[in-house]
Structures are given as structure tokens and as C-alpha cells.
Coordinates of C-alpha atoms in Angstrom, one line a residue:
M1 CA -23.5 -44.7 0.9
S2 CA -20.0 -45.6 1.6
E3 CA -19.4 -46.9 5.3
H4 CA -16.4 -44.8 5.6
L5 CA -18.4 -41.5 5.5
E6 CA -20.6 -42.8 8.4
M7 CA -19.2 -41.0 11.4
E8 CA -20.1 -40.3 15.0
Y9 CA -22.0 -37.0 15.6
E10 CA -19.0 -35.8 17.9
T11 CA -16.6 -36.3 15.2
I12 CA -18.4 -34.4 12.7
Q13 CA -19.2 -31.7 15.2
N14 CA -15.7 -31.2 16.3
V15 CA -14.5 -31.0 12.8
I16 CA -17.3 -28.4 12.0
D17 CA -16.5 -26.6 15.2
S18 CA -12.7 -26.1 14.4
W19 CA -13.6 -25.2 10.6
E20 CA -16.1 -22.4 12.0
L21 CA -13.0 -21.1 14.1
L22 CA -10.9 -20.9 10.8
R23 CA -13.5 -19.2 9.1
R24 CA -13.5 -16.4 11.4
I25 CA -10.0 -15.4 10.5
P26 CA -10.1 -12.6 8.1
N27 CA -9.5 -13.8 4.4
Y28 CA -9.3 -17.4 5.9
D29 CA -9.7 -18.9 2.3
V30 CA -6.5 -17.1 1.2
E31 CA -4.8 -17.5 4.6
A32 CA -5.6 -21.3 5.2
G33 CA -5.2 -22.1 1.5
T34 CA -1.8 -20.4 1.1
L35 CA -0.4 -22.0 4.4
L36 CA -1.7 -25.4 3.3
F37 CA -0.2 -25.5 -0.2
T38 CA 3.1 -23.9 1.2
H39 CA 3.1 -27.0 3.6
L40 CA 2.4 -29.5 0.8
F41 CA 5.0 -28.2 -1.6
E42 CA 7.7 -28.1 1.4
K43 CA 6.6 -31.8 2.0
C44 CA 6.4 -32.9 -1.4
P45 CA 8.0 -30.5 -3.9
P46 CA 7.1 -32.7 -7.0
A47 CA 3.4 -31.8 -6.1
M48 CA 4.3 -28.2 -7.4
V49 CA 4.5 -29.5 -11.1
L50 CA 0.7 -30.7 -10.8
F51 CA -0.2 -27.1 -10.0
G52 CA 2.0 -25.5 -12.9
F53 CA 4.9 -24.6 -10.9
P54 CA 8.7 -25.6 -11.3
K55 CA 9.3 -28.4 -8.8
D56 CA 12.6 -26.6 -7.6
M57 CA 10.8 -23.2 -6.8
D58 CA 11.1 -22.3 -3.2
P59 CA 7.8 -23.0 -1.8
T60 CA 8.1 -20.5 0.7
C61 CA 9.0 -17.5 -1.6
E62 CA 6.7 -14.3 -2.1
K63 CA 6.9 -14.7 -5.7
L64 CA 5.0 -18.1 -5.4
K65 CA 2.4 -16.8 -2.7
K66 CA 1.7 -14.0 -4.9
S67 CA 0.9 -15.8 -7.9
K68 CA -2.6 -15.6 -9.0
R69 CA -2.4 -19.1 -9.9
F70 CA -1.1 -20.1 -6.4
V71 CA -3.8 -18.0 -4.5
S72 CA -6.6 -19.2 -6.9
H73 CA -5.6 -22.9 -6.2
A74 CA -5.3 -22.0 -2.4
K75 CA -8.7 -20.4 -2.4
N76 CA -10.1 -23.5 -4.7
M77 CA -8.9 -26.0 -2.0
V78 CA -10.6 -24.2 1.1
A79 CA -14.0 -23.6 -1.0
M80 CA -13.8 -27.5 -1.8
L81 CA -13.2 -28.2 1.9
D82 CA -16.1 -25.8 2.7
R83 CA -18.4 -27.6 0.5
A84 CA -17.3 -31.2 1.6
L85 CA -17.8 -30.4 5.2
A86 CA -21.0 -28.8 4.7
M87 CA -22.3 -32.2 3.5
L88 CA -21.0 -34.2 6.4
G89 CA -23.7 -36.1 8.1
P90 CA -27.1 -35.7 6.5
D91 CA -26.1 -35.3 2.8
A92 CA -23.3 -37.9 3.0
E93 CA -24.6 -39.4 -0.4
L94 CA -23.8 -36.1 -2.3
L95 CA -20.5 -35.9 -0.4
E96 CA -19.8 -39.3 -1.6
E97 CA -20.4 -38.3 -5.3
M98 CA -18.7 -35.2 -5.0
L99 CA -15.6 -37.0 -3.6
L100 CA -15.9 -39.7 -6.3
D101 CA -15.8 -36.9 -9.0
L102 CA -13.0 -35.4 -7.2
G103 CA -11.1 -38.4 -7.2
K104 CA -11.8 -38.8 -11.0
K105 CA -10.3 -35.4 -11.6
H106 CA -7.3 -36.5 -9.4
V107 CA -6.7 -39.5 -11.5
T108 CA -6.8 -37.5 -14.8
I109 CA -4.4 -34.9 -13.7
G110 CA -1.9 -37.8 -12.2
V111 CA -2.2 -37.3 -8.6
P112 CA -0.5 -40.3 -6.9
V113 CA -1.9 -42.1 -3.9
N114 CA 0.9 -41.3 -1.7
A115 CA 0.2 -37.7 -2.2
Y116 CA -3.1 -38.1 0.1
P117 CA -1.4 -38.6 3.4
I118 CA 1.1 -35.9 2.7
M119 CA -1.8 -33.5 2.1
G120 CA -3.4 -34.7 5.1
D121 CA -0.3 -33.9 7.2
A122 CA -0.1 -30.5 5.3
L123 CA -4.0 -29.7 6.4
L124 CA -3.3 -30.6 9.9
Q125 CA -0.1 -28.6 10.4
T126 CA -2.3 -25.7 8.8
L127 CA -5.1 -26.1 11.3
R128 CA -2.6 -26.4 14.2
E129 CA -0.9 -23.3 13.1
L130 CA -3.9 -21.0 12.6
L131 CA -6.0 -22.4 15.4
G132 CA -3.3 -22.7 17.9
D133 CA -4.4 -24.2 21.3
K134 CA -8.1 -24.3 19.9
F135 CA -6.9 -27.0 17.9
N136 CA -7.0 -29.7 20.6
Q137 CA -6.2 -33.6 20.3
Q138 CA -9.7 -34.2 20.1
A139 CA -10.3 -31.9 17.2
E140 CA -7.0 -33.4 15.5
H141 CA -8.3 -36.9 16.1
S142 CA -11.7 -35.9 14.4
W143 CA -9.9 -34.1 11.5
L144 CA -7.9 -37.4 10.8
E145 CA -10.9 -39.7 10.7
V146 CA -12.8 -37.3 8.2
Y147 CA -9.8 -36.7 6.1
R148 CA -9.0 -40.5 6.1
A149 CA -12.6 -40.9 4.9
F150 CA -12.5 -38.4 2.5
S151 CA -9.1 -39.8 1.0
F152 CA -10.5 -43.1 1.0
E153 CA -13.3 -42.2 -1.3
M154 CA -11.2 -40.4 -3.6
I155 CA -8.6 -43.1 -3.8
S156 CA -11.3 -45.6 -4.6
V157 CA -11.7 -44.2 -8.0
M158 CA -8.1 -45.1 -8.6
R159 CA -8.3 -48.7 -7.6
K160 CA -11.3 -48.9 -10.1
T161 CA -9.4 -47.6 -12.9
V162 CA -6.2 -49.6 -12.2

């Protein structure tokens, strides 16, 4: 198992606790996913092309947010996070396999390495907005650690293919 996925119990618990708060929001998958991708596309308009949208499209426009493709990507991202977070801790070996497979898919579709920190920023911004003061500094620090570990595993595939 990768040493990057070995984390303190408190870190894992902080992330899971905040994720559970998010899951209590009605239609959390659509709400969180839509906001996440809106932030991603605002921060990195070229990423829109990877998801089949014109890069000059306004990422905040209602046409995009109501698009079946956009909502599908949003829900899939949240579902992937759900699966990954459920594997933190005791299922770390399965998590590593999942992240490596996901990394391979990202290589195939041409996701650049510099997109990972941008997605991380978009994720943290989404959590801050949806959870408000329940997303405290300790939770944010824990999410940073977990996201960096996930990213490291996914990016490691790129290093092997170069």
C-alpha cells in the first residue's frame, strides 16, 4: 500500500464527518457536483473542453448547469468521491487500486498535472460554501491532506507513462 494513503485516524474522521454533513443536503450529489464543476471551470476554462463543453462558454450560465452532460459529470464526481472516502483507512489497498485506475483514465483523456491542484481548490471552495462554519480549519486541513494523497496516487500513473 502507498505510504501517501496512510493517514491519522483524526484526519480520516474529520473528512468523513464533514462529508456526512454534506450528504445531508437534499440532492447533495447535484448540489455539490454542480458547484464543484462551476468552480473548476471558472478557475480553469480550458478544462471545459475535457468534459465536452466549449472553453469559451460561461461556466455560471444556466444552460450549462441544466445540461444533462454537466449534471451527469457532477453526479459522477460526487459518487467517485463517495466511493473513495468510504475506502479510507481499512480499505486503503482497494482505494489505491481505484485511484490508479482513475489516474489511467485521466491520462487517456489528457488531464494535465496542473489540473489537480485547481480541482483541489474548487473542491475546498465547494465544501466551504456548502458547509459554512461547519467546515472549520481542522476539517479543511484534513481535506487538503486527503486530496493531496488522492492526487499523488493518480498523478503517479502519469509519471510511469512518461
